[in-house]
CSV table of C-alpha atoms and ligand atoms in Angstrom, one decimal:
chain,number,residue,atom,x,y,z
A,1,MET,CA,-21.7,25.3,26.4
A,2,SER,CA,-18.6,23.3,27.4
A,3,HIS,CA,-16.1,24.6,30.1
A,4,PRO,CA,-13.3,26.4,28.4
A,5,LEU,CA,-10.7,24.0,29.9
A,6,PHE,CA,-12.1,21.3,27.7
A,7,ASN,CA,-12.2,23.3,24.5
A,8,LEU,CA,-9.8,21.8,21.8
A,9,ALA,CA,-10.4,24.6,19.2
A,10,GLY,CA,-7.2,25.4,17.4
A,11,LYS,CA,-5.6,22.0,18.3
A,12,THR,CA,-4.8,19.2,15.8
A,13,ALA,CA,-5.2,15.6,16.9
A,14,LEU,CA,-3.5,12.6,15.2
A,15,VAL,CA,-5.3,9.4,16.1
A,16,THR,CA,-3.6,6.2,14.9
A,17,GLY,CA,-5.9,3.3,13.8
A,18,SER,CA,-8.9,5.7,13.6
A,19,SER,CA,-10.6,4.3,10.5
A,20,ARG,CA,-12.9,2.3,12.8
A,21,GLY,CA,-13.5,1.1,16.3
A,22,LEU,CA,-12.2,2.9,19.4
A,23,GLY,CA,-9.8,5.1,17.4
A,24,HIS,CA,-12.7,6.4,15.2
A,25,ALA,CA,-14.9,7.0,18.3
A,26,ILE,CA,-12.1,8.9,20.1
A,27,ALA,CA,-11.3,10.9,17.0
A,28,GLU,CA,-15.0,12.0,16.7
A,29,GLY,CA,-15.1,13.0,20.3
A,30,LEU,CA,-12.0,15.1,20.0
A,31,ALA,CA,-13.5,16.7,16.9
A,32,GLN,CA,-16.7,17.4,18.8
A,33,ALA,CA,-14.6,19.3,21.3
A,34,GLY,CA,-13.1,21.4,18.5
A,35,ALA,CA,-10.0,19.6,17.4
A,36,ARG,CA,-8.9,19.4,13.8
A,37,LEU,CA,-8.3,15.7,13.0
A,38,VAL,CA,-5.6,13.7,11.2
A,39,LEU,CA,-7.0,10.2,10.8
A,40,ASN,CA,-4.7,7.3,10.3
A,41,GLY,CA,-5.0,3.8,9.0
A,42,VAL,CA,-3.2,1.4,6.7
A,43,ASP,CA,-6.1,1.0,4.2
A,44,PRO,CA,-6.5,4.2,2.2
A,45,GLU,CA,-9.9,3.4,0.9
A,46,ARG,CA,-11.3,2.6,4.4
A,47,LEU,CA,-9.6,5.7,5.8
A,48,ALA,CA,-11.1,7.9,3.1
A,49,ARG,CA,-14.6,6.6,3.8
A,50,SER,CA,-14.1,7.2,7.6
A,51,ALA,CA,-12.8,10.7,6.9
A,52,GLU,CA,-15.7,11.6,4.7
A,53,ALA,CA,-18.2,10.4,7.3
A,54,LEU,CA,-16.7,12.8,9.8
A,55,ARG,CA,-16.5,15.7,7.3
A,56,ALA,CA,-20.1,15.1,6.6
A,57,LYS,CA,-20.7,15.9,10.2
A,58,GLY,CA,-18.9,19.3,9.8
A,59,HIS,CA,-15.5,18.2,11.2
A,60,ALA,CA,-12.1,19.3,9.8
A,61,VAL,CA,-10.4,16.0,8.8
A,62,ASP,CA,-7.1,15.2,7.1
A,63,GLU,CA,-6.0,11.7,6.2
A,64,ALA,CA,-2.6,10.1,6.8
A,65,ALA,CA,-2.4,6.6,5.5
A,66,PHE,CA,0.7,4.9,6.9
A,67,ASP,CA,1.8,1.7,8.7
A,68,VAL,CA,2.5,2.6,12.3
A,69,THR,CA,4.9,-0.4,12.6
A,70,ASP,CA,7.2,0.9,9.7
A,71,GLU,CA,9.7,3.4,11.0
A,72,ALA,CA,10.4,4.8,7.6
A,73,ALA,CA,6.7,5.2,6.8
A,74,VAL,CA,6.1,6.9,10.2
A,75,CYS,CA,8.9,9.4,9.5
A,76,ALA,CA,7.7,10.0,6.0
A,77,ALA,CA,4.2,10.7,7.2
A,78,PHE,CA,5.4,13.3,9.7
A,79,ALA,CA,7.5,14.9,7.0
A,80,ARG,CA,4.4,15.2,4.8
A,81,LEU,CA,2.5,16.8,7.7
A,82,ASP,CA,5.5,19.2,8.2
A,83,ALA,CA,5.4,20.1,4.5
A,84,ALA,CA,1.6,20.7,4.7
A,85,GLY,CA,2.1,22.9,7.8
A,86,VAL,CA,0.1,20.5,10.0
A,87,ALA,CA,1.5,20.5,13.6
A,88,VAL,CA,0.2,17.7,15.8
A,89,ASP,CA,-0.7,19.0,19.2
A,90,ILE,CA,-2.5,15.9,20.4
A,91,LEU,CA,-1.4,12.3,19.6
A,92,VAL,CA,-3.6,9.3,20.4
A,93,ASN,CA,-1.6,6.0,20.0
A,94,ASN,CA,-4.6,3.8,19.5
A,95,ALA,CA,-3.5,1.4,16.6
A,96,GLY,CA,-3.7,-2.2,17.8
A,97,ILE,CA,-4.5,-5.8,16.8
A,98,GLN,CA,-5.6,-8.8,18.8
A,99,LEU,CA,-4.4,-12.4,18.3
A,100,ARG,CA,-6.0,-15.0,20.5
A,101,LYS,CA,-3.8,-18.1,20.8
A,102,PRO,CA,-2.0,-19.9,23.7
A,103,LEU,CA,1.6,-18.8,24.2
A,104,VAL,CA,2.9,-22.4,23.5
A,105,ASP,CA,1.3,-22.3,20.0
A,106,LEU,CA,2.5,-18.8,19.1
A,107,SER,CA,5.3,-18.3,16.5
A,108,ALA,CA,7.9,-15.6,17.0
A,109,ALA,CA,6.5,-13.8,14.0
A,110,GLU,CA,3.0,-13.8,15.5
A,111,TRP,CA,4.4,-12.5,18.8
A,112,GLY,CA,6.4,-9.8,17.0
A,113,ARG,CA,3.4,-8.6,14.9
A,114,VAL,CA,1.3,-7.9,18.0
A,115,ILE,CA,4.2,-6.3,19.9
A,116,ASP,CA,5.1,-4.1,16.9
A,117,THR,CA,1.6,-3.0,16.3
A,118,ASN,CA,0.4,-2.5,19.9
A,119,LEU,CA,3.6,-1.2,21.6
A,120,THR,CA,6.5,-0.3,19.3
A,121,SER,CA,4.2,1.8,17.1
A,122,ALA,CA,3.4,4.0,20.1
A,123,PHE,CA,7.2,4.6,20.6
A,124,LEU,CA,7.8,5.3,16.9
A,125,VAL,CA,4.8,7.7,16.4
A,126,GLY,CA,5.3,9.2,19.9
A,127,ARG,CA,8.9,9.9,19.2
A,128,GLU,CA,8.2,11.8,15.9
A,129,ALA,CA,5.4,13.7,17.5
A,130,ALA,CA,7.3,14.6,20.6
A,131,ARG,CA,10.4,15.7,18.6
A,132,ARG,CA,8.2,18.3,16.9
A,133,MET,CA,6.3,19.3,20.1
A,134,ILE,CA,9.6,19.9,21.9
A,135,ALA,CA,11.0,21.9,19.0
A,136,ARG,CA,7.8,24.1,18.8
A,137,GLY,CA,8.0,24.8,22.5
A,138,GLN,CA,4.2,24.9,23.0
A,139,GLY,CA,3.8,21.6,24.8
A,140,GLY,CA,1.4,18.8,23.7
A,141,LYS,CA,-0.6,15.8,24.7
A,142,VAL,CA,0.1,12.1,24.2
A,143,ILE,CA,-2.6,9.6,25.0
A,144,ASN,CA,-1.7,5.9,24.7
A,145,ILE,CA,-4.5,3.3,24.6
A,146,GLY,CA,-3.9,0.6,27.1
A,147,SER,CA,-6.3,-2.1,28.2
A,148,LEU,CA,-7.6,-4.1,31.2
A,149,THR,CA,-4.6,-6.3,30.3
A,150,SER,CA,-2.4,-3.4,31.2
A,151,GLU,CA,-3.1,-4.6,34.8
A,152,ALA,CA,-4.4,-8.2,34.6
A,153,ALA,CA,-3.8,-11.1,32.2
A,154,ARG,CA,-6.3,-13.2,30.4
A,155,ALA,CA,-5.3,-16.6,29.0
A,156,THR,CA,-4.7,-16.8,25.2
A,157,VAL,CA,-3.9,-13.1,24.7
A,158,GLY,CA,-0.3,-13.2,25.8
A,159,PRO,CA,1.4,-10.8,23.3
A,160,TYR,CA,-1.5,-8.3,23.6
A,161,THR,CA,-1.2,-8.4,27.4
A,162,ALA,CA,2.6,-7.9,27.3
A,163,ALA,CA,2.2,-5.0,24.8
A,164,LYS,CA,-0.6,-3.3,26.8
A,165,GLY,CA,1.5,-3.7,30.0
A,166,GLY,CA,4.3,-2.1,28.1
A,167,ILE,CA,2.0,0.7,27.1
A,168,LYS,CA,1.4,1.6,30.7
A,169,MET,CA,5.1,1.8,31.5
A,170,LEU,CA,6.0,3.5,28.2
A,171,THR,CA,3.4,6.1,29.2
A,172,ARG,CA,5.3,6.7,32.4
A,173,ALA,CA,8.6,6.8,30.5
A,174,MET,CA,7.2,9.4,28.2
A,175,ALA,CA,6.0,11.4,31.2
A,176,ALA,CA,9.4,11.2,32.8
A,177,GLU,CA,11.1,12.7,29.8
A,178,TRP,CA,8.5,15.0,28.3
A,179,ALA,CA,6.7,16.7,31.2
A,180,GLU,CA,9.4,19.4,31.5
A,181,HIS,CA,8.6,20.3,27.9
A,182,GLY,CA,4.9,20.9,28.7
A,183,ILE,CA,3.9,17.5,27.1
A,184,GLN,CA,1.6,15.4,29.2
A,185,ALA,CA,1.6,11.7,28.4
A,186,ASN,CA,-1.2,9.6,29.8
A,187,ALA,CA,-3.2,6.5,28.9
A,188,ILE,CA,-6.7,5.2,28.7
A,189,GLY,CA,-7.5,1.6,29.6
A,190,PRO,CA,-10.7,0.6,27.9
A,191,GLY,CA,-12.7,-2.3,29.4
A,192,TYR,CA,-14.6,-4.8,27.3
A,193,MET,CA,-15.9,-2.5,24.6
A,194,ALA,CA,-18.4,-3.5,21.8
A,195,THR,CA,-16.0,-3.3,18.8
A,196,GLU,CA,-15.3,-5.3,15.7
A,197,MET,CA,-12.2,-6.7,17.4
A,198,ASN,CA,-14.4,-8.2,20.1
A,199,THR,CA,-17.3,-9.4,17.9
A,200,ALA,CA,-16.2,-13.1,18.3
A,201,LEU,CA,-16.3,-12.6,22.1
A,202,MET,CA,-19.7,-10.8,22.1
A,203,ASP,CA,-21.1,-13.6,20.0
A,204,ASN,CA,-19.9,-16.2,22.4
A,205,PRO,CA,-22.7,-16.7,24.9
A,206,SER,CA,-20.5,-17.9,27.7
A,207,PHE,CA,-17.9,-15.1,27.2
A,208,ASP,CA,-20.7,-12.5,26.9
A,209,ALA,CA,-22.2,-13.8,30.2
A,210,TRP,CA,-18.7,-13.7,31.8
A,211,VAL,CA,-18.2,-10.0,30.8
A,212,LYS,CA,-21.6,-9.0,32.0
A,213,GLY,CA,-21.2,-10.9,35.3
A,214,ARG,CA,-17.6,-9.7,35.9
A,215,THR,CA,-18.4,-6.0,35.1
A,216,PRO,CA,-20.2,-4.1,37.8
A,217,ALA,CA,-22.0,-2.1,35.1
A,218,ARG,CA,-23.3,-5.5,33.8
A,219,ARG,CA,-22.7,-4.5,30.2
A,220,TRP,CA,-20.1,-4.1,27.4
A,221,GLY,CA,-18.9,-0.5,27.0
A,222,ARG,CA,-19.6,1.6,23.9
A,223,PRO,CA,-16.7,3.1,22.0
A,224,ASP,CA,-18.2,6.6,22.4
A,225,GLU,CA,-17.9,6.2,26.2
A,226,LEU,CA,-14.1,6.8,25.8
A,227,ALA,CA,-14.6,10.2,24.3
A,228,GLY,CA,-15.0,12.1,27.6
A,229,THR,CA,-11.7,10.7,29.0
A,230,ALA,CA,-10.0,11.4,25.8
A,231,ILE,CA,-11.2,15.0,25.7
A,232,TYR,CA,-10.1,15.5,29.3
A,233,LEU,CA,-6.6,14.1,28.6
A,234,ALA,CA,-6.3,16.0,25.4
A,235,SER,CA,-7.3,19.3,27.0
A,236,ALA,CA,-5.9,22.0,29.4
A,237,ALA,CA,-8.0,20.3,32.1
A,238,SER,CA,-5.2,17.7,32.5
A,239,ASP,CA,-2.2,20.0,32.2
A,240,TYR,CA,-0.9,18.8,35.6
A,241,VAL,CA,-1.6,15.1,35.0
A,242,SER,CA,1.1,12.9,33.6
A,243,GLY,CA,2.0,9.2,33.6
A,244,GLN,CA,-1.5,8.1,34.6
A,245,ILE,CA,-3.8,5.5,33.1
A,246,ILE,CA,-7.5,6.0,33.5
A,247,TYR,CA,-9.6,2.8,33.2
A,248,VAL,CA,-13.0,3.2,31.4
A,249,ASP,CA,-14.2,-0.3,32.2
A,250,GLY,CA,-17.6,-0.2,34.0
A,251,GLY,CA,-15.8,-0.9,37.2
A,252,MET,CA,-14.3,-4.3,36.2
A,253,LEU,CA,-10.8,-3.8,37.6
A,254,ALA,CA,-12.1,-2.4,40.9
A,255,VAL,CA,-13.8,-5.6,42.0
A,256,LEU,CA,-12.9,-9.3,42.6
B,301,GCO,C1,-9.8,-10.1,24.8
B,301,GCO,C2,-10.2,-8.8,24.4
B,301,GCO,C3,-9.6,-7.7,25.4
B,301,GCO,C4,-10.3,-6.4,25.2
B,301,GCO,C5,-9.7,-5.3,25.9
B,301,GCO,C6,-9.9,-5.3,27.4
B,301,GCO,O1,-9.6,-11.0,23.9
B,301,GCO,O2,-9.7,-10.4,26.0
B,301,GCO,O3,-9.9,-8.5,23.1
B,301,GCO,O4,-8.3,-7.7,25.1
B,301,GCO,O5,-10.3,-6.1,23.8
B,301,GCO,O6,-8.3,-5.2,25.6
B,301,GCO,O7,-9.4,-4.2,28.0
């Protein structure tokens, strides 16, 4: 029996980039706490398979296939949700990509693609969600997905680091403007998690050893280990928390 503060029954959560990886794990956690889900991804077939897998577990799931970097597509997606009577109470801005390349070798297009997907999308989707939350007058929750690189840089992931640093400060900007409307904006900073995006790192013996040595927990994190923090930030338990970033990183950022 969960504490009523953490009950998401009656709430609808839109999670961007939730066909797989951290987004899918976060979405499942929110559903387990009672939320109705709107899954998002750019690949309709992959999105449909992910949605079906969650429905098979008894969860209420809608699908919204749209490109989070395309302003017109974002606005059209929200218009479709409006028309369907779906009001987003909880937004998780999770969509993101990684591009590992030294800054001196990056093209402006490569830089822009990462910034657009990992940072600008959180503004675009957050703006549309907040406009509706403010109009409804019932508050809301925005959870942006940051990273260890919201605090510390690693060589060869420059645009990702810049974007995730921006996510931390965009979260604070959202808190500054939206808290008076009963909307709490916070962020989660995952550590090194065992995801498809990190397969190449996990399969690299020296990088794997570095992560395990540098992390007090001495292991990679599991995507489902973000669910508890997501449920907390999506629930009434965090109604007086805004502008914060909670690191779920096995202790990595806490130690030298
Ligand atoms: C990398 C990784 C990291 C992790 C995560 C750490 O190349 O260093 O992809 O960026 O995914 O963001 O918090």
